[in-house]
PDB file of C-alpha atoms in Angstrom:
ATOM      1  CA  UNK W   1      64.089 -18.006  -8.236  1.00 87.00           C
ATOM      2  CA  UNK W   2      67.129 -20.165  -6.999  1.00 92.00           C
ATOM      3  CA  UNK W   3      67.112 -23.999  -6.139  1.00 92.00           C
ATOM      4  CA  UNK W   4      69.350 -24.966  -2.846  1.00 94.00           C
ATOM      5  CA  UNK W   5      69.944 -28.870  -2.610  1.00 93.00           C
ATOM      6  CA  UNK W   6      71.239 -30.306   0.069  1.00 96.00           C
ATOM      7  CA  UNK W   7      72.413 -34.041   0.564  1.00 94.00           C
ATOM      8  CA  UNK W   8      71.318 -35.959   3.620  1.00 96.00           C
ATOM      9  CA  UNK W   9      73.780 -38.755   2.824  1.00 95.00           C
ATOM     10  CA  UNK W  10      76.591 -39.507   0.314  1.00 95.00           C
ATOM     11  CA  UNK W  11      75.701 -39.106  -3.258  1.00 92.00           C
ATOM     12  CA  UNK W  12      77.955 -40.927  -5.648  1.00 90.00           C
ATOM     13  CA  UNK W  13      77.412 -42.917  -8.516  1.00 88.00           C
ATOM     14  CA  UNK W  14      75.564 -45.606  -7.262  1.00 89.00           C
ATOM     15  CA  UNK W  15      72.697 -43.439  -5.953  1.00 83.00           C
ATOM     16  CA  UNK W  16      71.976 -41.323  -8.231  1.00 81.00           C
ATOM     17  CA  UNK W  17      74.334 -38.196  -8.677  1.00 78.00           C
ATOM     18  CA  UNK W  18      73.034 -35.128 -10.161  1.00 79.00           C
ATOM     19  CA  UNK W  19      74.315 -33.374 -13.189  1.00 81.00           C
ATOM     20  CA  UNK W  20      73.921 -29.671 -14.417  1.00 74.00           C
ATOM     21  CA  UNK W  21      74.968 -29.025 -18.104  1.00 78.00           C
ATOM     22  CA  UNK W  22      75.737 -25.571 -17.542  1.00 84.00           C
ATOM     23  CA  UNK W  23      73.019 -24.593 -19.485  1.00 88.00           C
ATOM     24  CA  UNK W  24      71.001 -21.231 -17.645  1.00 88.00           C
ATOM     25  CA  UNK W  25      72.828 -19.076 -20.399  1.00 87.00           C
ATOM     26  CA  UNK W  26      70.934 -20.157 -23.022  1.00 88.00           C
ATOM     27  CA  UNK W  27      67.861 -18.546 -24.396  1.00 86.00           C
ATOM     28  CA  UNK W  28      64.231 -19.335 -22.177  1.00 83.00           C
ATOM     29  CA  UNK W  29      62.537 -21.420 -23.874  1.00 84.00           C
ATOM     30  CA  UNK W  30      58.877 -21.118 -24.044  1.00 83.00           C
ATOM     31  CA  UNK W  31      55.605 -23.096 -24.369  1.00 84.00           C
ATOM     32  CA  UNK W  32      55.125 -21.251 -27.832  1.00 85.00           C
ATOM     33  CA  UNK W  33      58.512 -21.694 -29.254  1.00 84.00           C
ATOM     34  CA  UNK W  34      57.065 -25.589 -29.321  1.00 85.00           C
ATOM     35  CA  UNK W  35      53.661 -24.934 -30.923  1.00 86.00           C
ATOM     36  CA  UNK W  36      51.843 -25.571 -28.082  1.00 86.00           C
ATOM     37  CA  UNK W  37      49.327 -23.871 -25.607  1.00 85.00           C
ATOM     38  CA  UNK W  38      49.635 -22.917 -22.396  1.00 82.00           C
ATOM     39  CA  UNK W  39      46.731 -24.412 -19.803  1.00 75.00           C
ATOM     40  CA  UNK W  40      45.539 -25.652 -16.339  1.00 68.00           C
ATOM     41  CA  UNK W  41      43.767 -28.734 -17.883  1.00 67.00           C
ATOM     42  CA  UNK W  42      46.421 -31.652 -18.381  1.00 68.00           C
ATOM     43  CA  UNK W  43      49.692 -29.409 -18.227  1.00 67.00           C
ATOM     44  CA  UNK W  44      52.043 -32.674 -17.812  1.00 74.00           C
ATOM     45  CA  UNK W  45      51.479 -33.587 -21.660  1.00 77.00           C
ATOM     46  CA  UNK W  46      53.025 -29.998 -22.072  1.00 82.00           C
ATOM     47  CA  UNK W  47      55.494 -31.358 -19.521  1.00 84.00           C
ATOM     48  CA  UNK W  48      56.396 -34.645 -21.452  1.00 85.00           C
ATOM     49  CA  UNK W  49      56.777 -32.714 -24.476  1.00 87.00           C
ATOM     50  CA  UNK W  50      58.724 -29.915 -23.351  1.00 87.00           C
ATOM     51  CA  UNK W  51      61.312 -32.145 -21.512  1.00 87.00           C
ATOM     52  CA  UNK W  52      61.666 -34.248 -24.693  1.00 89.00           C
ATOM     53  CA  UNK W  53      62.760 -31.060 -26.809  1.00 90.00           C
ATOM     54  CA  UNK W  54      65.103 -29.924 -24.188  1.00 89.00           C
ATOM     55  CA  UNK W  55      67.172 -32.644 -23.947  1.00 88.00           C
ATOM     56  CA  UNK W  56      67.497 -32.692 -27.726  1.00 90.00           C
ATOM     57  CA  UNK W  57      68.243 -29.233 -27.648  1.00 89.00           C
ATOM     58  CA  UNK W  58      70.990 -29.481 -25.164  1.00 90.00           C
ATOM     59  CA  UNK W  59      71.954 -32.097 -27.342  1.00 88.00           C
ATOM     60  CA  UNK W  60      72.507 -29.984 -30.579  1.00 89.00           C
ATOM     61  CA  UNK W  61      73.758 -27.371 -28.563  1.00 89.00           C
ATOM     62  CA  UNK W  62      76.662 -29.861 -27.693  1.00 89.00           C
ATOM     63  CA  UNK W  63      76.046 -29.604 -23.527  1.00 88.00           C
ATOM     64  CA  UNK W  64      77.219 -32.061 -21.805  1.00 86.00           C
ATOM     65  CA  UNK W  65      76.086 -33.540 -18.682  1.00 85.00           C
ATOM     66  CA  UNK W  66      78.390 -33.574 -15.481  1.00 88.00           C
ATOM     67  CA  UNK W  67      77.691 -35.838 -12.647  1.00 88.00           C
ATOM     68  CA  UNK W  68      78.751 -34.051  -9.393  1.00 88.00           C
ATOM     69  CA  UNK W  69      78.945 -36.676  -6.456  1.00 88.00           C
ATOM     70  CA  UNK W  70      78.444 -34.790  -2.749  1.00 91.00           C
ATOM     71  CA  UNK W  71      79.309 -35.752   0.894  1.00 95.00           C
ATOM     72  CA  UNK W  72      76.287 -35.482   3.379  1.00 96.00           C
ATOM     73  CA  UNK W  73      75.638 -32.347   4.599  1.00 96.00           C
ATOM     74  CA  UNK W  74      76.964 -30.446   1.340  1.00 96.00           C
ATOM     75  CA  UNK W  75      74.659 -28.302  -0.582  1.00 95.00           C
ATOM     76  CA  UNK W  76      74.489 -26.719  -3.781  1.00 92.00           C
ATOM     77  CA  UNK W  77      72.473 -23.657  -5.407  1.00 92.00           C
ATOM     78  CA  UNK W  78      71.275 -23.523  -9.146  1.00 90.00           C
ATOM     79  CA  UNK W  79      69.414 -20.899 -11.136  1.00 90.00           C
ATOM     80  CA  UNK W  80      65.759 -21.362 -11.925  1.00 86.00           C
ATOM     81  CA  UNK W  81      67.156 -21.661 -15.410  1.00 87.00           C
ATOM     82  CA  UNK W  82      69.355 -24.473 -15.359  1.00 90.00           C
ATOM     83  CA  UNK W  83      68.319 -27.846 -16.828  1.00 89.00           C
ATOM     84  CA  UNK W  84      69.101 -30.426 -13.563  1.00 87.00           C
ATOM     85  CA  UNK W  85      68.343 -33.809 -12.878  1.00 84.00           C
ATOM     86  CA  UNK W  86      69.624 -37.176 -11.449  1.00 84.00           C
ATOM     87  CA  UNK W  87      70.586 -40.522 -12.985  1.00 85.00           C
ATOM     88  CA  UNK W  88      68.653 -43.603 -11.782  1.00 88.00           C
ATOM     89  CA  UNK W  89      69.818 -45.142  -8.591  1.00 89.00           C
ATOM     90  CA  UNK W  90      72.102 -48.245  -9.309  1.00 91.00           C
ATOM     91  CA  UNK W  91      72.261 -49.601  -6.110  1.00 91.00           C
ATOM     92  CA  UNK W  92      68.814 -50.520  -4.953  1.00 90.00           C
ATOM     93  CA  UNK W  93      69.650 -51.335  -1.442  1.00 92.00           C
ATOM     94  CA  UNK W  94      70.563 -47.459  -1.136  1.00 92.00           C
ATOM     95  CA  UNK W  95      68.385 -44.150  -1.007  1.00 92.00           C
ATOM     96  CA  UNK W  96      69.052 -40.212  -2.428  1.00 91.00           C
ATOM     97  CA  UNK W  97      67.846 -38.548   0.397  1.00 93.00           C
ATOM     98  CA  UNK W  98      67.698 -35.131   0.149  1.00 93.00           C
ATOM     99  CA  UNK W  99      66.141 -31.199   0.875  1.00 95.00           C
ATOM    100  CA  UNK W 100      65.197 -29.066  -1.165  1.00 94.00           C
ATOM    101  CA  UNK W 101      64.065 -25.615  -1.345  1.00 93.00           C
ATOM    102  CA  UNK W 102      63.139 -23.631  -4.055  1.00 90.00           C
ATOM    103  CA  UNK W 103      63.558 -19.868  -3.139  1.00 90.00           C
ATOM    104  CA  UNK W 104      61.647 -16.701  -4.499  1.00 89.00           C
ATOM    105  CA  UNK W 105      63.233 -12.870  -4.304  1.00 89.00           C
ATOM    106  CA  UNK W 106      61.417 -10.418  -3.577  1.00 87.00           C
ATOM    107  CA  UNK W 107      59.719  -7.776  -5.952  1.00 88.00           C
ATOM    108  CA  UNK W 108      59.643 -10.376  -8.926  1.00 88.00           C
ATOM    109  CA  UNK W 109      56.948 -11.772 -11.137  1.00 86.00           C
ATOM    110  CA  UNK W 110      56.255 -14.827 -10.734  1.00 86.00           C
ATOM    111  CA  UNK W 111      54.222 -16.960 -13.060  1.00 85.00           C
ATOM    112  CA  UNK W 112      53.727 -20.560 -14.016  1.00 83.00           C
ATOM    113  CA  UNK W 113      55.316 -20.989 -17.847  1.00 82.00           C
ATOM    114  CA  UNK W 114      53.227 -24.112 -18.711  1.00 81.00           C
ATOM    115  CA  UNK W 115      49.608 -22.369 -17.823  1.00 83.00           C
ATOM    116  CA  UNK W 116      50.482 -19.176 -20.132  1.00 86.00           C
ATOM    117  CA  UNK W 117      50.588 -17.702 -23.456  1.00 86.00           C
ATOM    118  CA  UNK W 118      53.024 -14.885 -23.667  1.00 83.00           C
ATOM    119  CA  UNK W 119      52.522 -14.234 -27.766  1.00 83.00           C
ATOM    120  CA  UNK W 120      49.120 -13.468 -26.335  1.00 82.00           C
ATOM    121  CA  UNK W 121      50.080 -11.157 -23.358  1.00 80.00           C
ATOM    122  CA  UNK W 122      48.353 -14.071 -21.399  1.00 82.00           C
ATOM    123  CA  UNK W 123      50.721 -14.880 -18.516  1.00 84.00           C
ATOM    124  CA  UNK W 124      49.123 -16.991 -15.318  1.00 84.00           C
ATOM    125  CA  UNK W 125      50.584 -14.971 -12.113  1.00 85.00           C
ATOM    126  CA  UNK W 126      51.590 -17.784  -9.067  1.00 84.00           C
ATOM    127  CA  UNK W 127      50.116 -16.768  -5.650  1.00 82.00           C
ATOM    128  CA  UNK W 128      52.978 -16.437  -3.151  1.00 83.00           C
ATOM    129  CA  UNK W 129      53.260 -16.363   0.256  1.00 84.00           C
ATOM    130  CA  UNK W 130      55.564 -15.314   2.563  1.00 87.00           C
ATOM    131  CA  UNK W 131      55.785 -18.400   5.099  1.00 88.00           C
ATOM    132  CA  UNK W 132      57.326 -15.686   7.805  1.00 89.00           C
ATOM    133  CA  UNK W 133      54.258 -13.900   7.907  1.00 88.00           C
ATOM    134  CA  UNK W 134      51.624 -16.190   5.909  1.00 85.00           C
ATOM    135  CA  UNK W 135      50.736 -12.803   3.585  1.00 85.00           C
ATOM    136  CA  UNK W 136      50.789 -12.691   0.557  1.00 83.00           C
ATOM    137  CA  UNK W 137      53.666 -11.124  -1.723  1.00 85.00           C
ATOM    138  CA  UNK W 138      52.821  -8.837  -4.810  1.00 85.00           C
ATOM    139  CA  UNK W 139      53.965  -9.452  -8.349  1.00 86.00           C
ATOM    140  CA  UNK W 140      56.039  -6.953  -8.997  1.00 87.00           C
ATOM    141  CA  UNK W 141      57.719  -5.634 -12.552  1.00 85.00           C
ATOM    142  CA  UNK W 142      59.383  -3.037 -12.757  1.00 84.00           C
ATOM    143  CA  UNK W 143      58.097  -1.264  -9.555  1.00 83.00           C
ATOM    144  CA  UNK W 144      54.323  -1.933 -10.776  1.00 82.00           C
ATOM    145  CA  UNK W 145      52.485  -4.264  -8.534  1.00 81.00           C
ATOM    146  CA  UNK W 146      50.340  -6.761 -10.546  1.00 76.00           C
ATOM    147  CA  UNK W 147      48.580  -8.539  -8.023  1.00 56.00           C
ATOM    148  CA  UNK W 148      46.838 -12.041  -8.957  1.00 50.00           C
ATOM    149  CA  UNK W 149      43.170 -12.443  -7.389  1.00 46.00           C
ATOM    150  CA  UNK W 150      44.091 -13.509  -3.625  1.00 38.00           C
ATOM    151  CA  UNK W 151      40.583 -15.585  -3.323  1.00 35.00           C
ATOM    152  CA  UNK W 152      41.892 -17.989  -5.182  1.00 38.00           C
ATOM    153  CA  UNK W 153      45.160 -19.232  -3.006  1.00 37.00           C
ATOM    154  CA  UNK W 154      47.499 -21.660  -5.316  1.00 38.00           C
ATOM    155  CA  UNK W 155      44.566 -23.490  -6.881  1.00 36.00           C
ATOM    156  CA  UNK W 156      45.961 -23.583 -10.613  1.00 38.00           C
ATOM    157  CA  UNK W 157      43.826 -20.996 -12.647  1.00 40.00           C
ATOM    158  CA  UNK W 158      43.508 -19.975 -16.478  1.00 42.00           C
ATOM    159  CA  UNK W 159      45.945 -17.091 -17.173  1.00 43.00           C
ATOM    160  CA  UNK W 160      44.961 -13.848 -17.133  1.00 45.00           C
ATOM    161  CA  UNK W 161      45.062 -11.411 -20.152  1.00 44.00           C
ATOM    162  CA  UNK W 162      47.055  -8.311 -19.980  1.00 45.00           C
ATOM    163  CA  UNK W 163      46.687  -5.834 -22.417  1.00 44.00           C
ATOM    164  CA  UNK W 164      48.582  -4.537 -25.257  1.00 46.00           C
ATOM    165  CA  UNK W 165      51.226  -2.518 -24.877  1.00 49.00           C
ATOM    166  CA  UNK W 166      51.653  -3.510 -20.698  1.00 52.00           C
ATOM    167  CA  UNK W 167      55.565  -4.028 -19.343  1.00 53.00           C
ATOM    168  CA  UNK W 168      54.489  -7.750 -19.299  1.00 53.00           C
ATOM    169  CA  UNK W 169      53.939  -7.720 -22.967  1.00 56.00           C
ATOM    170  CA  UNK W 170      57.049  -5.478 -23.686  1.00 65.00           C
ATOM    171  CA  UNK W 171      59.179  -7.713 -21.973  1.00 59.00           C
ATOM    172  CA  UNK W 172      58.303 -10.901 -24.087  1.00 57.00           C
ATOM    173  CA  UNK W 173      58.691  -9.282 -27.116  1.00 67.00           C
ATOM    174  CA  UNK W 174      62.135  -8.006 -26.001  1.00 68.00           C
ATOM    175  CA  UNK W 175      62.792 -11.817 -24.326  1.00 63.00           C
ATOM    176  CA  UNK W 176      61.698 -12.950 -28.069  1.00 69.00           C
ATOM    177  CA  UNK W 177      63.490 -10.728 -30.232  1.00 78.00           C
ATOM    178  CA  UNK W 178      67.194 -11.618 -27.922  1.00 74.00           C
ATOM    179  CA  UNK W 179      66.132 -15.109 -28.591  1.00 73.00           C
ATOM    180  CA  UNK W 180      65.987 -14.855 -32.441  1.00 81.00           C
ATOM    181  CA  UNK W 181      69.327 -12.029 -32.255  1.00 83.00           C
ATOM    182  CA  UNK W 182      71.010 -15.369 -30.577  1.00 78.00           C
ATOM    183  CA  UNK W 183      69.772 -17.836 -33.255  1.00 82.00           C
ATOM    184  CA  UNK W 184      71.207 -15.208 -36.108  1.00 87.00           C
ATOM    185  CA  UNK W 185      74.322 -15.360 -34.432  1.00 85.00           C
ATOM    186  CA  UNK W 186      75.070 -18.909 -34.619  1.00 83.00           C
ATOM    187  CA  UNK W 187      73.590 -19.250 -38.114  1.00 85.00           C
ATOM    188  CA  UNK W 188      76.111 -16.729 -39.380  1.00 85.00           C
ATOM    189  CA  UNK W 189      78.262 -18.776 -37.252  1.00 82.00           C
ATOM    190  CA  UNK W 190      77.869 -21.492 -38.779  1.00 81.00           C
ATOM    191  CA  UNK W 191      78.194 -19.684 -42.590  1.00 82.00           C
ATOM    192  CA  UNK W 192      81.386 -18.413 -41.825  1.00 78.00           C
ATOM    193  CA  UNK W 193      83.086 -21.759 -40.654  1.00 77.00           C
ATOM    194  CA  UNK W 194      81.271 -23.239 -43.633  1.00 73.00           C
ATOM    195  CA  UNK W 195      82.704 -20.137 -46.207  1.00 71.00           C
ATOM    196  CA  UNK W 196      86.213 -21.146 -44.289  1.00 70.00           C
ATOM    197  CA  UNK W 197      86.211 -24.302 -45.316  1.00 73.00           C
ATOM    198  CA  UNK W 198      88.014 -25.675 -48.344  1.00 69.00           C
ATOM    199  CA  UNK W 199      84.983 -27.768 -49.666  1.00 71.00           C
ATOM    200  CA  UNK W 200      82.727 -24.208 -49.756  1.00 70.00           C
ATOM    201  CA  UNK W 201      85.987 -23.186 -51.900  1.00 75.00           C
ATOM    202  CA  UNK W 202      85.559 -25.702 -54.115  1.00 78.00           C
ATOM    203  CA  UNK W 203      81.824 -26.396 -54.594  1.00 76.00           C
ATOM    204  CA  UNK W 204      81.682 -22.215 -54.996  1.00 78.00           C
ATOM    205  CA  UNK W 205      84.691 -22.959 -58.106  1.00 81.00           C
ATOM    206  CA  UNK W 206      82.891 -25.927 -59.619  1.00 79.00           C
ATOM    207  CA  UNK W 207      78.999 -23.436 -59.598  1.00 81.00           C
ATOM    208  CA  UNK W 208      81.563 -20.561 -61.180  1.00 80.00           C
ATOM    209  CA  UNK W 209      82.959 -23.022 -63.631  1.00 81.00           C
ATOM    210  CA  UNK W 210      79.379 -24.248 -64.393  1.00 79.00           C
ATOM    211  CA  UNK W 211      77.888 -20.871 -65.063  1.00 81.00           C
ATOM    212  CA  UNK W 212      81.091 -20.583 -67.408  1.00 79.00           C
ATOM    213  CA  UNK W 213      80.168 -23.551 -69.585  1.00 80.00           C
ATOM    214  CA  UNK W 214      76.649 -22.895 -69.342  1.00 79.00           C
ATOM    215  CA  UNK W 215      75.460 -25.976 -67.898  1.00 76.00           C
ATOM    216  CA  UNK W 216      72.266 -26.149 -65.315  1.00 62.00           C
TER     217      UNK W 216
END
């Protein structure tokens, strides 16, 4: 999915400018990498928590936010997995006016990340249609259709359970496993610049010199 945003008036920073930390590279981040379950009932504590630890995550990861300032009539397109969002409006005698419209490609899967549990192969499939032709577009992975039950339209719903071993499940674990490859990285990293530096050198010569001596 893509976002396109388009200004109705001039956005500067008095009204709100948006910012984009240039942070879709990054790992997905997941209900379960928080601890918590995926549900229909009250899904905006979910919400409140899982904003919270992104912004301290982009904060440890050192992002930084941007403020981009447009003209009327410009637009701009983001990735469904870039962090966005606007400052508050300054100037209260002004508005942010704006259109938006999020955009779906075709022979995706699309599913709602704060109703699921993907440890559990439990992943809550959206119901999409296409507003051309009012039908309704198939999940798709791979080439395998993985329809959600079309009776019940876009009322939220609890996820369904795939079984072991299904692309659906495959794919997490793979999604998972880059996740932790990424974490390794920067811990070793983060070892190296620390074995660089001279304080390792010398805390590692005053352990040596203490296991000399024989002192704990």
């Amino acid at each position: 999915m893509c976002g396109i945003w388009v200004a109705l008036e001039d956005i500067d920073a008095e009204n709100s400018p948006l910012h984009y930390p240039g942070s879709h590279k990054l790992p997905i981040i997941q209900l379960h990498d928080l601890g918590l379950t995926g549900t229909t009932v009250k899904p905006g504590i979910n919400y409140n928590k899982y904003t919270s630890f992104v912004a301290e995550w982009l904060q440890e990861q050192g992002f930084k936010k941007v403020d981009i300032s447009l003209s009327k009539g410009q637009a701009i397109v983001w990735s469904a997995n870039l962090f966005h969002g606007g400052n508050p409006i300054l100037d209260l005698s002004r508005t942010r006016h704006s259109q938006v419209t999020h955009y779906y490609f075709s022979d995706c899967l699309y599913y709602t990340p704060l109703f699921s549990n993907l440890p559990l192969g439990q992943i809550h499939l959206r119901t999409i249609k296409n507003i051309a032709t009012g039908e309704l577009v198939p999940n798709v992975y791979n080439g395998d259709i993985l329809n959600p039950d079309s009776s019940s339209g876009n009322a939220p719903r609890e996820p369904s359970s795939l079984a072991a071993g299904t692309p659906i499940e495959i794919a997490v674990l793979k999604q998972r496993l880059e996740k932790t490859e990424a974490e390794l990285r920067r811990s070793q990293d983060k070892i190296a610049a620390m074995e660089s530096s001279k304080l390792w050198k010398l805390r590692s010569q005053w352990f040596a010199l203490k296991q000399k001596l024989g002192w704990d």
